[in-house]
PDB file of C-alpha atoms in Angstrom:
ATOM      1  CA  UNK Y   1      45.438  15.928 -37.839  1.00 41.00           C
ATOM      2  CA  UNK Y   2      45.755  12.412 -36.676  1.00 39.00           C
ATOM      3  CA  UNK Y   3      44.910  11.204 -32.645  1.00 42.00           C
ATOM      4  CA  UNK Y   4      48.146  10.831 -31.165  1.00 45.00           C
ATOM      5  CA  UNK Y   5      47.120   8.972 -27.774  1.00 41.00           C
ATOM      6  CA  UNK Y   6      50.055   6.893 -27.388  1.00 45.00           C
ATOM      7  CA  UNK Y   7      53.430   6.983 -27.139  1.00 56.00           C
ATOM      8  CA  UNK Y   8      55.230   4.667 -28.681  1.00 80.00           C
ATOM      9  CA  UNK Y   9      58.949   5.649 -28.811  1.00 90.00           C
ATOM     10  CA  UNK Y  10      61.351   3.395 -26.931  1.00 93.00           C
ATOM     11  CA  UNK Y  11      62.728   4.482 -23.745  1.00 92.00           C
ATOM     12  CA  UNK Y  12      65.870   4.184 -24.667  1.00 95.00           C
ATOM     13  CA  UNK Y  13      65.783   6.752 -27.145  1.00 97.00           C
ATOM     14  CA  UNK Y  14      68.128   9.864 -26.068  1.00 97.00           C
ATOM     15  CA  UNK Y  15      68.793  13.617 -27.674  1.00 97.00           C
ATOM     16  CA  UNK Y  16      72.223  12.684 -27.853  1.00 97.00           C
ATOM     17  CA  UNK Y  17      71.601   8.509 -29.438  1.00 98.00           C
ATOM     18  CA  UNK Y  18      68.850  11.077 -32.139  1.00 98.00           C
ATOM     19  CA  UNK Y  19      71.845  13.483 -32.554  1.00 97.00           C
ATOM     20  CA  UNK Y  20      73.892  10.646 -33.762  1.00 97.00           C
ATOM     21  CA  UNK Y  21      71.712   8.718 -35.819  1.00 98.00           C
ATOM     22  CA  UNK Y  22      71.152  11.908 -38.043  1.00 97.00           C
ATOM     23  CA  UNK Y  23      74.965  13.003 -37.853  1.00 96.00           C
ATOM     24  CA  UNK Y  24      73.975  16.282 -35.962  1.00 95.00           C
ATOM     25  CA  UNK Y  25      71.654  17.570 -38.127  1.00 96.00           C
ATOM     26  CA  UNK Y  26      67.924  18.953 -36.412  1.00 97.00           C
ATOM     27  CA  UNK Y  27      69.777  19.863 -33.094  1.00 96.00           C
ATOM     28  CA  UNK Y  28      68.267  22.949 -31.883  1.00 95.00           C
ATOM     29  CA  UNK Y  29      71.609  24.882 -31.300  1.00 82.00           C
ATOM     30  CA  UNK Y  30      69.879  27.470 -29.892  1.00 74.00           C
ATOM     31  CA  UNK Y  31      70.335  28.164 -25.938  1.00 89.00           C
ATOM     32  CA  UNK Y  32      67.184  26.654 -24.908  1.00 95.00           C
ATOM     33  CA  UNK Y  33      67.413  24.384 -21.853  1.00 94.00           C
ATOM     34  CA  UNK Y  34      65.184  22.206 -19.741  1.00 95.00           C
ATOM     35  CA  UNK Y  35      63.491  24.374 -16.868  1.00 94.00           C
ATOM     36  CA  UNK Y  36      63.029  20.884 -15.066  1.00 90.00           C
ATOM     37  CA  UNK Y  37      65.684  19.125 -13.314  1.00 87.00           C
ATOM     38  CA  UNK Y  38      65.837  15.360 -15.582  1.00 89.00           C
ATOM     39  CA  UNK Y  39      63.280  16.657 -18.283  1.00 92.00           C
ATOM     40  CA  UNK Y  40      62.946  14.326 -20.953  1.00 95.00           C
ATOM     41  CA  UNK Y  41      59.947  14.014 -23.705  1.00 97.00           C
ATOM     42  CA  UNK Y  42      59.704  12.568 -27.316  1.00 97.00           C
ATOM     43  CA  UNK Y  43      56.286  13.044 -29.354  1.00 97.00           C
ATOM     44  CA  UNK Y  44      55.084  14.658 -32.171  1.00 97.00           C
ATOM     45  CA  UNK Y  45      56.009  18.138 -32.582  1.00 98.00           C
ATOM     46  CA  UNK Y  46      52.588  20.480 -32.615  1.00 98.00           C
ATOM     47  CA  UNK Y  47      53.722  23.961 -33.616  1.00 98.00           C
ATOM     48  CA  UNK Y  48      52.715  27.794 -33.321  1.00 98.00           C
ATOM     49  CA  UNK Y  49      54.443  30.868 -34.353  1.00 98.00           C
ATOM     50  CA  UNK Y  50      53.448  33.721 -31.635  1.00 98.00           C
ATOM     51  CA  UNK Y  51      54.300  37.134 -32.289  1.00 97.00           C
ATOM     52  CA  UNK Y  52      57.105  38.872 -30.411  1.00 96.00           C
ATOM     53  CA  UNK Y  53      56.152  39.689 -26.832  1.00 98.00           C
ATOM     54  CA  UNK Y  54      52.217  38.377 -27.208  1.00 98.00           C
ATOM     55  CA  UNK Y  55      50.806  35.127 -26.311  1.00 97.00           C
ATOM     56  CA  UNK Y  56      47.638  35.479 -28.297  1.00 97.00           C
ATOM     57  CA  UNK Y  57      48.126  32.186 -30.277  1.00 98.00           C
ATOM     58  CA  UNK Y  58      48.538  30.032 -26.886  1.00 97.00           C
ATOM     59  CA  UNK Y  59      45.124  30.852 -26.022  1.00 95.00           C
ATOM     60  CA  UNK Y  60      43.906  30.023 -29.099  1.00 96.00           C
ATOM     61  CA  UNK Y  61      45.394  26.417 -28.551  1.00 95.00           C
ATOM     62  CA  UNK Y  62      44.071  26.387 -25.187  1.00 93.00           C
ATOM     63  CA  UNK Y  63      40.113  27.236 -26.840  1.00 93.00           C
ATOM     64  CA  UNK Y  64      40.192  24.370 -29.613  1.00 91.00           C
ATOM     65  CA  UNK Y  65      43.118  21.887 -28.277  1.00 90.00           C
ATOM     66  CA  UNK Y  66      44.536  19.438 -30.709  1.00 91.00           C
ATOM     67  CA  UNK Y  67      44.613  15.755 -29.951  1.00 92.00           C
ATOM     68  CA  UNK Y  68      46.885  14.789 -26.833  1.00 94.00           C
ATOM     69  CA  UNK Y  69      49.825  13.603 -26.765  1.00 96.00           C
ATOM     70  CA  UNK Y  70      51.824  16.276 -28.571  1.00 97.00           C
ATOM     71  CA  UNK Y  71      54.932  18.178 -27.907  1.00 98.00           C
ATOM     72  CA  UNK Y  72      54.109  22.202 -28.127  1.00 98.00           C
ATOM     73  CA  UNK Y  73      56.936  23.772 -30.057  1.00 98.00           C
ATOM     74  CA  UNK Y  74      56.614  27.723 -30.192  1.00 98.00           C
ATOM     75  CA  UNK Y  75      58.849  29.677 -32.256  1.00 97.00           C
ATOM     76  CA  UNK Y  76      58.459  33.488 -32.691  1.00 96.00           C
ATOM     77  CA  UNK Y  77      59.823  35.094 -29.703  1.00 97.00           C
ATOM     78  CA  UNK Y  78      63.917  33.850 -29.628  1.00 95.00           C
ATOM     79  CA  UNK Y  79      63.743  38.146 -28.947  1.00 95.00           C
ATOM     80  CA  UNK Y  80      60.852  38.593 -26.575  1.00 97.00           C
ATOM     81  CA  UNK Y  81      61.215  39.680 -23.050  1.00 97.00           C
ATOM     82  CA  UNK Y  82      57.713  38.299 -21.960  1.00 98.00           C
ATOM     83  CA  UNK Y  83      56.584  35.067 -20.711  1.00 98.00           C
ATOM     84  CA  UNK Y  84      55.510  32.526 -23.455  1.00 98.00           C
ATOM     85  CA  UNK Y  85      53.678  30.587 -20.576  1.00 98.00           C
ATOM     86  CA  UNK Y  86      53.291  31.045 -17.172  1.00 98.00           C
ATOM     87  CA  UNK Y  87      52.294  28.237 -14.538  1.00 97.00           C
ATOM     88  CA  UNK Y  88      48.033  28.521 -15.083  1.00 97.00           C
ATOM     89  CA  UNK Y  89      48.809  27.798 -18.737  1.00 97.00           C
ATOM     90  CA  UNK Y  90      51.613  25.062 -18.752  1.00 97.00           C
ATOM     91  CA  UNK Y  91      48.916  23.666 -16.327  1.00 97.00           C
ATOM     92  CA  UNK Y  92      46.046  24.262 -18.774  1.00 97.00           C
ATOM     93  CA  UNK Y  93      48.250  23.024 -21.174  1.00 97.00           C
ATOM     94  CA  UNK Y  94      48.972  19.895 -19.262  1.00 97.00           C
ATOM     95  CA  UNK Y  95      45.434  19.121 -18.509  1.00 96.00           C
ATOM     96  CA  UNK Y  96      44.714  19.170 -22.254  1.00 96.00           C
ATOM     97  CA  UNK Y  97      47.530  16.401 -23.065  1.00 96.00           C
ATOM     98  CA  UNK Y  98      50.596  18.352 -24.172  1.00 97.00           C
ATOM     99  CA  UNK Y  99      53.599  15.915 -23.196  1.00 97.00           C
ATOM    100  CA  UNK Y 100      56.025  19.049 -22.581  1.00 97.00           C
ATOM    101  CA  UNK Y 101      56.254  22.554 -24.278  1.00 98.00           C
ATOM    102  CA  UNK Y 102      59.753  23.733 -25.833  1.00 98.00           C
ATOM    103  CA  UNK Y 103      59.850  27.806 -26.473  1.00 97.00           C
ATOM    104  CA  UNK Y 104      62.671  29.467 -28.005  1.00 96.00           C
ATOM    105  CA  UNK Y 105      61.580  32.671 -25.805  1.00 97.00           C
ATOM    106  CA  UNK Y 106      60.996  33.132 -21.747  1.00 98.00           C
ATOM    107  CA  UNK Y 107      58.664  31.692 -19.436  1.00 98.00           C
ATOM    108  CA  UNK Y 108      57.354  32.759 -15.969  1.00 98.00           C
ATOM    109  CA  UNK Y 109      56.469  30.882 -12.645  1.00 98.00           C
ATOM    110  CA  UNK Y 110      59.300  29.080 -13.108  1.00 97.00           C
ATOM    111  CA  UNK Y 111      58.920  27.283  -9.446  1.00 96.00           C
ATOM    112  CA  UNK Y 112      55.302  26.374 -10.303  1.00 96.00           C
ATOM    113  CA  UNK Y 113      56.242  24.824 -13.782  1.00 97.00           C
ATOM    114  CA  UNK Y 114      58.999  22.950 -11.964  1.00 96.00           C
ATOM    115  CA  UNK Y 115      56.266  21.460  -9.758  1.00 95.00           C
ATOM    116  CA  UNK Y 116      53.946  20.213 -12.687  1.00 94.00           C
ATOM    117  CA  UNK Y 117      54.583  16.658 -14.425  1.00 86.00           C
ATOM    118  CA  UNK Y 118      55.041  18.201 -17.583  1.00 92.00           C
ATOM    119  CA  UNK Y 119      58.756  19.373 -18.413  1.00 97.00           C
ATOM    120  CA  UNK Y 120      59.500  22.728 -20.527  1.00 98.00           C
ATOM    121  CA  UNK Y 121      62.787  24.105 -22.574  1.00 98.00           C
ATOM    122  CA  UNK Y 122      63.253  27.287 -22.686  1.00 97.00           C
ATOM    123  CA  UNK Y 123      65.102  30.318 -23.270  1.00 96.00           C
ATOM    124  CA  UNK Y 124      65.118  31.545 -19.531  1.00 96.00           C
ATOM    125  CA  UNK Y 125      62.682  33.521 -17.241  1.00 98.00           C
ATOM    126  CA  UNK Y 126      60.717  36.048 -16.845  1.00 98.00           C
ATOM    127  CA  UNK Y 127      58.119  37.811 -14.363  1.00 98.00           C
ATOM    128  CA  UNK Y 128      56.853  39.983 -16.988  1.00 98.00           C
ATOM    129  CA  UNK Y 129      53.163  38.923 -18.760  1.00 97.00           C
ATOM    130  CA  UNK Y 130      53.204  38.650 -22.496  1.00 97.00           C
ATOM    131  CA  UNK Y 131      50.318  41.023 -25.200  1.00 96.00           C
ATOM    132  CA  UNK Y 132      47.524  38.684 -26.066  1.00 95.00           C
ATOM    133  CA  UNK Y 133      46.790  40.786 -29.258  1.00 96.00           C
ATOM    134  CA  UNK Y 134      48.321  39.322 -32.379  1.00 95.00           C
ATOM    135  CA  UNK Y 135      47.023  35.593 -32.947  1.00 96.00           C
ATOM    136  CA  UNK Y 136      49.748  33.986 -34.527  1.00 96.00           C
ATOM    137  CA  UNK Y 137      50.283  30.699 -36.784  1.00 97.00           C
ATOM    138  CA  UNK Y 138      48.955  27.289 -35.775  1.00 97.00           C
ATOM    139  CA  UNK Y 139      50.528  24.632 -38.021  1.00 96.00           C
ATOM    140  CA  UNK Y 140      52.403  26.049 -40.092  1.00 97.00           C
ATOM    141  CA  UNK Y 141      56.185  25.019 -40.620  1.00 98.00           C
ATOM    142  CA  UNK Y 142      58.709  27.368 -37.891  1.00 98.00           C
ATOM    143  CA  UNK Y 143      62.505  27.398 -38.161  1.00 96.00           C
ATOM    144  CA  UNK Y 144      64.034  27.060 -34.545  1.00 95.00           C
ATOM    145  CA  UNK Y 145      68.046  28.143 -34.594  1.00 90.00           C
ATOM    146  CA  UNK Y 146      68.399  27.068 -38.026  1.00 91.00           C
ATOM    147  CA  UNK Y 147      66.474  23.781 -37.957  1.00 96.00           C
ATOM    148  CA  UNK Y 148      63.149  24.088 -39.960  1.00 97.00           C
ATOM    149  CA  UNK Y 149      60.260  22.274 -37.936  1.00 98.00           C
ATOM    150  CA  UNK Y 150      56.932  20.476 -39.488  1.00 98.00           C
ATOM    151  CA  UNK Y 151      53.637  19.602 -37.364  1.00 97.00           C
ATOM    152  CA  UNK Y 152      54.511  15.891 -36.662  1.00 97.00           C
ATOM    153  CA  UNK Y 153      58.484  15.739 -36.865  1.00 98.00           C
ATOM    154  CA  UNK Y 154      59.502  13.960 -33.750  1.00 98.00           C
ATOM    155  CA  UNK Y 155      60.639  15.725 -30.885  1.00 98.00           C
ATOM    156  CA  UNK Y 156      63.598  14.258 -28.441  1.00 98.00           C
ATOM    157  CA  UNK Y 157      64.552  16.607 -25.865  1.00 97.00           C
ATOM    158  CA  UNK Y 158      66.324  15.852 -22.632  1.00 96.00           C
ATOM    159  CA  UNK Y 159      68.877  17.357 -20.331  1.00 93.00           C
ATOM    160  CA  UNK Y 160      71.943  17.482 -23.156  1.00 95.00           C
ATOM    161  CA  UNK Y 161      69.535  19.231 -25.862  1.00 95.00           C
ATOM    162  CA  UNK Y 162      66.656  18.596 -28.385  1.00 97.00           C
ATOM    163  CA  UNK Y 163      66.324  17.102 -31.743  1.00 98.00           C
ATOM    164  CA  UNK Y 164      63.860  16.936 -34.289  1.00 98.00           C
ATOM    165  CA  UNK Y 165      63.532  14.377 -36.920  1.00 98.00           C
ATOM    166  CA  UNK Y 166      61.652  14.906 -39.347  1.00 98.00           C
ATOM    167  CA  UNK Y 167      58.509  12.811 -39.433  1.00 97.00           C
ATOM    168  CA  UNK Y 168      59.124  11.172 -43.165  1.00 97.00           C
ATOM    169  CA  UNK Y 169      62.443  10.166 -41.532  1.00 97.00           C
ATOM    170  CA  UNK Y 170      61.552   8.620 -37.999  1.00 96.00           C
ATOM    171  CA  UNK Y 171      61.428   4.589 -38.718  1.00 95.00           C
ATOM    172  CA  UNK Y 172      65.064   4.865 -40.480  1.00 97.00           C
ATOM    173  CA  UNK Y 173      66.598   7.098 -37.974  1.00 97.00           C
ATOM    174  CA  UNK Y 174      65.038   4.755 -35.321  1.00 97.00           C
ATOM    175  CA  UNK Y 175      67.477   1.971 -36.690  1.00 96.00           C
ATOM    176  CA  UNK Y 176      70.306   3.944 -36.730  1.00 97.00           C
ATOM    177  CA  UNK Y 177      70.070   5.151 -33.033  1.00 97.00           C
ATOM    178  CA  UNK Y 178      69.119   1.512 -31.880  1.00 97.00           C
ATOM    179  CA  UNK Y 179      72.160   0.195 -33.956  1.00 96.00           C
ATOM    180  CA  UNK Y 180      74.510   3.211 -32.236  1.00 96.00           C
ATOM    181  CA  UNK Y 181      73.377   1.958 -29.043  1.00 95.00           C
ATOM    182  CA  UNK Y 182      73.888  -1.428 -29.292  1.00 94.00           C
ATOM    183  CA  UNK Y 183      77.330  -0.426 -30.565  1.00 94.00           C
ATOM    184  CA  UNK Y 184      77.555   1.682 -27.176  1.00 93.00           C
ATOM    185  CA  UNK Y 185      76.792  -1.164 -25.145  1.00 91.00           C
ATOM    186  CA  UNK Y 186      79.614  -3.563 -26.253  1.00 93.00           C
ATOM    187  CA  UNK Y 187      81.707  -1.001 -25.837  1.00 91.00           C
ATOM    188  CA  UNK Y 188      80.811  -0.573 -22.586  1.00 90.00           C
ATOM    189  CA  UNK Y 189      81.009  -4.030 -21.720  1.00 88.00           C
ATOM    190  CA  UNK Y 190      84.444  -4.031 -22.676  1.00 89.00           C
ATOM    191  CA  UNK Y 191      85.314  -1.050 -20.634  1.00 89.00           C
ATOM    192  CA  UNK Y 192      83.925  -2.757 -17.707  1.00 87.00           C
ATOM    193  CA  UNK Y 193      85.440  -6.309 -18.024  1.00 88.00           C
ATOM    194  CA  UNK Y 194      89.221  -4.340 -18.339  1.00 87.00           C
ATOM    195  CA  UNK Y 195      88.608  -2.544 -14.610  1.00 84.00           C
ATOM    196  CA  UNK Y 196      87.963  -5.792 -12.929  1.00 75.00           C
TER     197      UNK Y 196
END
């Protein structure tokens, strides 16, 4: 696994300018939202399958942590009714250099995840503790909705949804969402100049 240290996607770069340069495609149609109010990440997608209602595999990241700068994507529990993290390990998992954590299942201490710098998507909440039995999957590919995700594919995720392209893809894609939003931009112009 490479050291990711640095992000260097643009700013500009949206879920919905990603959504068009790939024509829809690796949207995670899925009902996962952002638990923070103006969330917004893009990074390399580091991913886990956990096992339905146990956290085991979390903790394993948290005992030998990959590089920083990663997104944690955690499929596995789009059925559980346990937390996938709670606020000690989003915080843990901040301290270690996770840019944001996406979960197709629940999370719990919502209001102290809120407060941390690090924004999550999720399913929903949850005061009830996950197993920490079963050790899951580190690495390996994990379908999301119906969108098949790789360590490395990029991760966009803001309020209106998330992303993922995958990681052979980026530098083209990149062109085609700068391209739709320089398109954007004249056409916003014009909308301008006719209200004046």
């Amino acid at each position: 696994m490479s050291d990711v240290t640095h992000n260097t996607y643009p700013d500009w770069l949206s879920s919905t300018l990603a959504s068009d340069a790939t024509d829809g495609r690796g949207v995670l149609h899925c009902g996962l939202h952002s638990l923070n109010a103006n969330g917004r990440v893009i990074g390399p997608a580091f991913v886990v399958l956990a096992s339905q209602d146990d956290n085991q595999v979390i903790r394993r990241i948290v005992a030998t942590p990959p590089p920083s700068g990663f997104v944690l994507v955690v499929g596995g529990h789009q059925t559980s009714h346990t937390a996938t993290i709670g606020g000690l390990m989003a915080l843990e998992l901040q301290n270690l250099g996770f840019l944001g954590v996406i979960t197709e299942g629940l999370v719990r201490d919502s209001g102290e995840i809120r407060e941390l710098a690090m924004p999550v998507w999720c399913r929903g909440v949850t005061p009830v503790a996950s197993a920490k039995v079963n050790p899951g999957v580190i690495g390996d590919p994990i379908i999301i909705g119906s969108t098949l995700i790789h360590e490395g594919d990029l991760v966009i995720a803001d309020d209106d949804g998330i992303v993922i392209w995958e990681k052979d893809d980026i530098a083209q894609l990149l062109v085609k969402a700068k391209e739709k939003l320089d398109s954007d931009n004249v056409r916003l112009e014009r909308l301008l100049a006719a209200t004046k």
